[in-house]
CSV table of C-alpha atoms in Angstrom, one decimal:
chain,number,residue,atom,x,y,z
A,1,MET,CA,2.8,20.0,-17.1
A,2,SER,CA,6.3,20.6,-18.6
A,3,LEU,CA,8.9,18.1,-17.3
A,4,PRO,CA,12.7,18.1,-17.6
A,5,THR,CA,14.3,15.6,-20.0
A,6,THR,CA,16.6,14.1,-17.3
A,7,TYR,CA,16.6,13.4,-13.6
A,8,THR,CA,19.1,12.3,-10.9
A,9,ARG,CA,19.0,9.3,-8.7
A,10,ILE,CA,21.4,7.9,-6.1
A,11,ILE,CA,22.5,4.2,-6.4
A,12,PHE,CA,23.6,2.0,-3.6
A,13,ALA,CA,27.1,1.0,-4.7
A,14,GLU,CA,29.0,-0.7,-1.8
A,15,ARG,CA,28.0,-2.1,1.6
A,16,PRO,CA,29.9,-0.1,4.2
A,17,VAL,CA,31.8,-1.8,7.0
A,18,GLY,CA,31.9,0.6,9.9
A,19,ASP,CA,31.2,4.2,9.2
A,20,ILE,CA,29.4,5.2,6.0
A,21,VAL,CA,31.8,6.7,3.4
A,22,PRO,CA,29.4,8.5,1.2
A,23,HIS,CA,31.3,8.5,-2.1
A,24,LYS,CA,32.0,4.7,-1.7
A,25,ALA,CA,28.6,3.6,-0.5
A,26,PHE,CA,26.6,5.6,-3.0
A,27,ARG,CA,26.9,6.6,-6.7
A,28,ILE,CA,25.2,9.7,-8.1
A,29,GLU,CA,23.6,9.1,-11.5
A,30,PRO,CA,22.5,12.4,-13.0
A,31,GLU,CA,21.5,11.7,-16.6
A,32,HIS,CA,18.5,9.3,-16.5
A,33,LYS,CA,15.7,10.0,-18.9
A,34,VAL,CA,12.4,11.1,-17.5
A,35,ALA,CA,10.7,9.6,-20.6
A,36,ASP,CA,11.7,6.1,-19.4
A,37,LEU,CA,9.4,6.6,-16.4
A,38,GLU,CA,6.2,6.8,-18.5
A,39,PRO,CA,3.5,5.6,-16.1
A,40,GLY,CA,1.6,2.4,-17.2
A,41,GLU,CA,-1.8,1.2,-16.3
A,42,LYS,CA,-2.8,2.3,-12.7
A,43,GLN,CA,0.5,4.0,-12.3
A,44,VAL,CA,1.7,7.6,-11.6
A,45,LEU,CA,4.8,9.6,-12.1
A,46,VAL,CA,5.7,11.5,-9.0
A,47,ALA,CA,8.1,14.5,-8.7
A,48,VAL,CA,9.7,14.0,-5.3
A,49,ASP,CA,9.5,17.0,-3.0
A,50,TYR,CA,11.0,15.8,0.2
A,51,LEU,CA,12.8,12.6,1.4
A,52,SER,CA,13.2,11.4,5.0
A,53,LEU,CA,16.6,10.4,6.3
A,54,ASP,CA,16.5,8.0,9.3
A,55,PRO,CA,18.9,6.1,11.4
A,56,ALA,CA,17.2,2.8,10.5
A,57,MET,CA,18.6,3.2,7.0
A,58,ARG,CA,22.0,2.0,8.2
A,59,SER,CA,20.5,-1.5,8.9
A,60,TRP,CA,19.1,-1.5,5.3
A,61,LEU,CA,22.7,-1.3,4.0
A,62,ARG,CA,23.8,-4.6,5.6
A,63,GLU,CA,23.6,-7.8,3.8
A,64,LYS,CA,21.7,-9.5,6.6
A,65,LYS,CA,17.9,-9.1,6.6
A,66,THR,CA,16.5,-7.2,9.6
A,67,TYR,CA,12.8,-6.1,9.7
A,68,ARG,CA,12.9,-5.7,5.9
A,69,GLU,CA,15.0,-7.0,3.0
A,70,PRO,CA,18.4,-5.4,2.6
A,71,ILE,CA,18.9,-2.9,-0.3
A,72,GLN,CA,20.6,-4.6,-3.2
A,73,ILE,CA,23.8,-3.3,-4.7
A,74,GLY,CA,22.9,-1.4,-7.9
A,75,ALA,CA,19.4,-0.4,-6.7
A,76,THR,CA,18.2,3.1,-6.0
A,77,MET,CA,18.7,3.9,-2.3
A,78,ASP,CA,15.3,3.6,-0.6
A,79,ALA,CA,13.6,6.3,1.4
A,80,GLY,CA,10.1,7.4,2.3
A,81,GLY,CA,9.0,10.8,1.1
A,82,LEU,CA,6.5,13.3,-0.1
A,83,GLY,CA,5.8,14.2,-3.7
A,84,THR,CA,3.5,15.6,-6.4
A,85,VAL,CA,1.7,13.6,-9.1
A,86,VAL,CA,2.9,15.0,-12.4
A,87,LYS,CA,1.6,12.4,-14.8
A,88,THR,CA,-1.0,9.5,-14.6
A,89,GLY,CA,-1.3,6.3,-16.5
A,90,LYS,CA,-4.4,4.6,-17.9
A,91,ASP,CA,-7.2,4.1,-15.2
A,92,SER,CA,-5.1,5.7,-12.4
A,93,LYS,CA,-7.1,6.8,-9.5
A,94,TRP,CA,-4.8,9.8,-8.9
A,95,LYS,CA,-4.9,13.3,-10.4
A,96,VAL,CA,-2.1,15.5,-11.6
A,97,GLY,CA,-1.2,18.0,-8.8
A,98,GLN,CA,-2.2,15.8,-5.9
A,99,THR,CA,0.3,15.5,-3.0
A,100,VAL,CA,1.2,11.9,-2.1
A,101,LYS,CA,3.5,10.0,0.2
A,102,GLY,CA,5.4,6.8,-0.6
A,103,SER,CA,8.7,5.0,-0.7
A,104,PHE,CA,10.2,6.9,-3.6
A,105,GLY,CA,13.9,6.4,-2.9
A,106,TRP,CA,16.7,8.8,-3.5
A,107,THR,CA,15.5,10.1,-6.8
A,108,GLU,CA,14.0,13.3,-8.3
A,109,TYR,CA,11.2,11.4,-10.1
A,110,ALA,CA,9.6,8.0,-9.3
A,111,GLN,CA,7.3,5.8,-11.3
A,112,MET,CA,4.8,4.3,-8.7
A,113,ASN,CA,1.9,1.9,-8.7
A,114,ASP,CA,-1.3,3.5,-7.6
A,115,GLU,CA,-1.5,1.4,-4.5
A,116,ALA,CA,2.1,2.3,-3.4
A,117,VAL,CA,1.2,5.9,-2.7
A,118,ALA,CA,-1.3,7.6,-0.4
A,119,LEU,CA,-2.9,11.0,-0.4
A,120,VAL,CA,-1.6,13.7,1.8
A,121,GLU,CA,-4.0,16.4,3.0
A,122,VAL,CA,-2.4,19.1,5.1
A,123,PRO,CA,-4.6,20.2,8.0
A,124,GLN,CA,-5.4,23.8,8.7
A,125,GLY,CA,-2.4,25.4,10.5
A,126,GLY,CA,-0.1,22.5,9.5
A,127,GLU,CA,2.6,22.2,6.9
A,128,LEU,CA,3.6,19.5,4.4
A,129,LEU,CA,6.7,18.5,6.3
A,130,ASP,CA,4.6,17.5,9.3
A,131,PHE,CA,4.0,14.3,7.4
A,132,LEU,CA,7.6,13.4,7.8
A,133,GLY,CA,7.6,14.7,11.4
A,134,PRO,CA,4.7,14.5,13.9
A,135,PHE,CA,2.2,12.8,11.6
A,136,GLY,CA,4.7,10.4,10.0
A,137,PRO,CA,6.7,7.4,11.2
A,138,THR,CA,8.9,9.7,13.4
A,139,GLY,CA,6.0,11.1,15.4
A,140,MET,CA,4.2,7.7,15.6
A,141,THR,CA,7.4,6.0,16.9
A,142,ALA,CA,7.6,8.6,19.7
A,143,TYR,CA,3.8,8.3,20.5
A,144,PHE,CA,3.5,4.5,20.6
A,145,GLY,CA,6.9,3.8,22.0
A,146,LEU,CA,6.3,6.1,24.9
A,147,PHE,CA,2.6,5.4,25.6
A,148,ASP,CA,2.2,1.8,24.6
A,149,ILE,CA,5.5,0.4,25.9
A,150,GLY,CA,6.7,3.0,28.3
A,151,LYS,CA,3.3,3.3,29.9
A,152,PRO,CA,4.1,6.5,31.9
A,153,LYS,CA,2.1,7.6,34.8
A,154,PRO,CA,1.8,11.2,36.0
A,155,GLY,CA,4.8,12.2,38.0
A,156,ASP,CA,7.1,9.4,36.6
A,157,THR,CA,10.7,10.2,35.7
A,158,LEU,CA,11.3,9.8,32.0
A,159,VAL,CA,14.8,9.8,30.5
A,160,VAL,CA,15.4,10.2,26.8
A,161,SER,CA,18.7,9.6,25.0
A,162,GLY,CA,19.2,11.0,21.5
A,163,ALA,CA,16.8,13.7,22.8
A,164,ALA,CA,17.5,16.4,20.2
A,165,GLY,CA,16.9,14.0,17.3
A,166,ALA,CA,13.7,13.5,15.4
A,167,THR,CA,12.1,10.9,17.6
A,168,GLY,CA,13.7,11.9,20.8
A,169,SER,CA,12.6,15.5,20.7
A,170,PHE,CA,8.9,14.4,20.3
A,171,VAL,CA,9.3,11.9,23.1
A,172,CYS,CA,10.5,14.7,25.4
A,173,GLN,CA,7.6,16.9,24.4
A,174,LEU,CA,5.0,14.2,24.9
A,175,GLY,CA,6.5,13.5,28.4
A,176,VAL,CA,6.2,17.2,29.3
A,177,LEU,CA,2.6,17.2,28.0
A,178,LYS,CA,1.8,14.3,30.3
A,179,GLY,CA,3.2,15.8,33.4
A,180,LEU,CA,6.4,13.7,33.6
A,181,LYS,CA,9.8,14.8,35.0
A,182,VAL,CA,11.7,14.7,31.7
A,183,TYR,CA,15.5,14.4,31.6
A,184,ALA,CA,17.1,14.7,28.2
A,185,ILE,CA,20.5,13.5,26.9
A,186,ALA,CA,22.1,15.1,23.9
A,187,GLY,CA,25.5,15.7,22.4
A,188,SER,CA,26.1,19.5,22.6
A,189,ASP,CA,25.5,22.5,24.9
A,190,GLU,CA,23.5,24.1,22.1
A,191,LYS,CA,21.2,21.1,22.0
A,192,VAL,CA,20.9,21.2,25.8
A,193,GLN,CA,19.8,24.8,25.7
A,194,TRP,CA,17.2,24.0,23.0
A,195,LEU,CA,15.8,21.1,25.0
A,196,GLU,CA,15.5,23.1,28.2
A,197,LYS,CA,14.4,26.5,26.8
A,198,GLU,CA,12.3,25.5,23.8
A,199,LEU,CA,10.9,22.1,24.7
A,200,GLY,CA,10.6,22.6,28.4
A,201,VAL,CA,12.4,19.4,29.7
A,202,THR,CA,13.2,19.3,33.4
A,203,LYS,CA,16.9,19.2,32.7
A,204,ALA,CA,19.1,18.3,29.8
A,205,PHE,CA,22.6,16.9,29.8
A,206,ASN,CA,25.6,16.9,27.4
A,207,TYR,CA,26.9,13.3,27.4
A,208,LYS,CA,30.3,14.5,26.2
A,209,ASN,CA,30.9,16.4,29.4
A,210,LYS,CA,33.4,14.6,31.8
A,211,ASP,CA,31.0,14.8,34.7
A,212,PHE,CA,27.9,13.6,32.7
A,213,TYR,CA,27.2,10.5,34.7
A,214,ASP,CA,27.7,12.3,38.1
A,215,GLN,CA,25.3,15.0,36.9
A,216,LEU,CA,22.7,12.5,35.8
A,217,LYS,CA,22.9,10.7,39.2
A,218,GLU,CA,22.6,14.0,41.1
A,219,HIS,CA,19.6,15.4,39.2
A,220,MET,CA,17.8,12.3,37.9
A,221,GLY,CA,18.6,9.8,40.6
A,222,THR,CA,16.6,6.9,39.3
A,223,PHE,CA,14.0,6.5,36.6
A,224,ASP,CA,10.7,4.9,35.7
A,225,VAL,CA,10.9,5.1,31.9
A,226,TYR,CA,13.9,5.2,29.7
A,227,PHE,CA,13.4,5.8,26.0
A,228,ASP,CA,16.6,4.6,24.4
A,229,ASN,CA,17.8,5.8,21.0
A,230,VAL,CA,21.5,5.2,21.4
A,231,GLY,CA,22.4,2.0,23.3
A,232,GLY,CA,26.0,1.5,24.3
A,233,GLU,CA,27.5,2.9,27.5
A,234,ILE,CA,24.5,5.1,28.3
A,235,LEU,CA,22.2,2.1,28.2
A,236,GLU,CA,24.6,0.2,30.5
A,237,PHE,CA,24.5,3.0,33.0
A,238,MET,CA,20.8,3.3,32.9
A,239,LEU,CA,20.5,-0.4,33.7
A,240,THR,CA,22.0,0.5,37.1
A,241,ARG,CA,19.5,3.4,37.8
A,242,MET,CA,16.1,1.7,37.5
A,243,ASN,CA,13.2,2.1,39.9
A,244,LEU,CA,11.1,-1.0,40.6
A,245,TYR,CA,9.0,-2.0,37.6
A,246,ALA,CA,10.9,0.4,35.3
A,247,ARG,CA,10.3,0.3,31.6
A,248,ILE,CA,13.1,0.6,29.0
A,249,VAL,CA,11.9,1.3,25.5
A,250,ILE,CA,14.4,0.1,22.9
A,251,CYS,CA,13.9,2.4,19.9
A,252,GLY,CA,17.4,2.4,18.5
A,253,GLY,CA,21.1,2.1,19.1
A,254,ILE,CA,22.9,4.8,17.2
A,255,SER,CA,26.1,4.2,19.1
A,256,ASP,CA,26.4,0.8,17.5
A,257,TYR,CA,24.8,1.1,14.1
A,258,ASN,CA,28.2,1.6,12.4
A,259,ASN,CA,30.0,-1.0,14.6
A,260,PRO,CA,30.4,-4.3,12.7
A,261,ASN,CA,30.8,-6.1,16.1
A,262,PRO,CA,28.5,-4.5,18.7
A,263,SER,CA,29.6,-5.4,22.2
A,264,GLY,CA,26.1,-6.1,23.5
A,265,ILE,CA,24.8,-5.3,27.1
A,266,LYS,CA,26.2,-6.6,30.3
A,267,GLY,CA,23.8,-5.2,32.9
A,268,HIS,CA,20.7,-7.0,31.9
A,269,LEU,CA,20.5,-9.1,35.1
A,270,ASN,CA,19.6,-5.9,36.9
A,271,LEU,CA,16.2,-6.2,35.2
A,272,ILE,CA,15.5,-9.2,37.5
A,273,SER,CA,15.9,-7.4,40.8
A,274,SER,CA,14.1,-4.3,39.6
A,275,ARG,CA,11.3,-6.4,38.0
A,276,ALA,CA,11.8,-4.2,35.0
A,277,LEU,CA,10.8,-4.5,31.4
A,278,MET,CA,13.1,-3.8,28.4
A,279,GLN,CA,11.3,-4.1,25.0
A,280,GLY,CA,12.0,-3.3,21.4
A,281,PHE,CA,9.3,-2.4,18.8
A,282,LEU,CA,8.6,-1.4,15.2
A,283,VAL,CA,6.2,1.5,14.6
A,284,PHE,CA,4.7,-0.3,11.6
A,285,ASP,CA,3.1,-2.8,14.0
A,286,TYR,CA,0.8,0.1,15.1
A,287,ALA,CA,-0.3,1.1,11.6
A,288,SER,CA,-4.0,0.3,12.3
A,289,LYS,CA,-3.9,2.8,15.2
A,290,PHE,CA,-2.2,5.7,13.4
A,291,GLY,CA,-5.5,7.6,12.8
A,292,PRO,CA,-6.4,8.5,16.4
A,293,ALA,CA,-2.8,9.1,17.3
A,294,ILE,CA,-2.3,11.5,14.4
A,295,ALA,CA,-5.5,13.3,15.3
A,296,GLU,CA,-4.1,13.8,18.8
A,297,MET,CA,-0.8,15.0,17.6
A,298,GLN,CA,-2.6,17.4,15.2
A,299,GLN,CA,-4.5,18.8,18.1
A,300,TRP,CA,-1.4,19.4,20.2
A,301,LEU,CA,0.4,21.0,17.3
A,302,SER,CA,-2.5,23.4,16.6
A,303,GLU,CA,-2.6,24.4,20.3
A,304,GLY,CA,1.1,25.1,20.3
A,305,LYS,CA,1.8,22.3,22.8
A,306,LEU,CA,4.0,20.4,20.3
A,307,LYS,CA,6.8,21.8,18.2
A,308,SER,CA,8.4,20.5,15.0
A,309,LYS,CA,12.0,21.2,14.1
A,310,PHE,CA,13.5,20.1,10.8
A,311,HIS,CA,17.1,20.0,9.6
A,312,VAL,CA,16.8,20.5,5.9
A,313,VAL,CA,19.5,19.8,3.3
A,314,HIS,CA,18.9,20.7,-0.4
A,315,GLY,CA,19.0,18.6,-3.5
A,316,VAL,CA,19.0,14.8,-3.9
A,317,LYS,CA,22.7,14.9,-4.5
A,318,SER,CA,23.2,16.0,-0.9
A,319,ALA,CA,21.6,12.9,0.6
A,320,PRO,CA,24.8,10.7,0.7
A,321,GLU,CA,26.7,13.4,2.7
A,322,ALA,CA,23.8,14.1,4.9
A,323,LEU,CA,23.0,10.6,6.0
A,324,PRO,CA,26.1,10.2,8.3
A,325,LEU,CA,24.9,13.3,10.3
A,326,LEU,CA,22.5,11.0,12.0
A,327,PHE,CA,25.3,9.0,13.6
A,328,THR,CA,27.6,11.9,14.6
A,329,GLY,CA,24.9,14.1,16.2
A,330,GLY,CA,25.1,16.6,13.3
A,331,ASN,CA,21.4,17.2,13.1
A,332,THR,CA,18.9,18.8,15.5
A,333,GLY,CA,15.3,17.6,14.8
A,334,LYS,CA,14.1,15.7,11.8
A,335,LEU,CA,16.6,15.4,9.0
A,336,VAL,CA,15.1,15.7,5.5
A,337,VAL,CA,16.2,16.3,2.0
A,338,LYS,CA,14.4,19.0,0.0
A,339,VAL,CA,14.5,17.6,-3.5
A,340,SER,CA,12.2,19.8,-5.6
A,341,ASN,CA,11.9,23.5,-5.8
A,342,ILE,CA,8.4,23.8,-4.4
């Protein structure tokens, strides 16, 4: 297989304070030699096809450790993705041409240990990108967050913030599948229309409208499960609208990710009178259960009961400018970078 002589990677250059300024936080390095990535024993060289962009990346840029070690200044920006094996080292278990997934980072080529990648086999009727969507961490986050922590019952009222994003859009669809009354919160009228007409939610709301909270009170009333992706003022409001034994699933807090001094919540005492549960989680805690969950998601996708939507940007050099879209509502569906020309 003929390979180029050079490749591009994106380096983490400066820890952002507040909003990410792409040209300050990241540095594009276009002239690295592919020959320097010669795979050693039990290693492979992977041509990166797609990279996942996720809100959690903002926490990786902080100096403070979260659920993982922070990315170090001068390192290639990390990211999970999908790629093709283009060269193998001695005694590698992989073969040239196989499609694999792994944490390749923002780069066009990655030298990987055999054990750091896993085989990807696209099911009949599926597509490769589904492994960054319904069959990947995004879909699993929606599945286990809703079903294991939200524990919805038929007829329950489910509210989803960040509903037009990657995880939120799957939570909405899973709620519809399970017979819930699903109320979706998004940031534009276009997204509201998509959620109602394409995904079939009971009603969607644009939180930027002046009468947003009045509309939510009128149509939703109170809720049983709230799947929270944004935190902030909307979470504070939802803490005043709980049914008895309500469950609040804390998946993310996009409204505060760029805030160096988050304000925190004030309405938590309402959890007492409502006997409610508010719980955070990490999808990786459920890794041993991914198999059956993915099989169920595959079934729904093949039956047309589940839809994937991807917001695709092109070229690894586009990643720094694309990442902030996650915090401004600039994407609908799963945000990915198409790196190769497959």
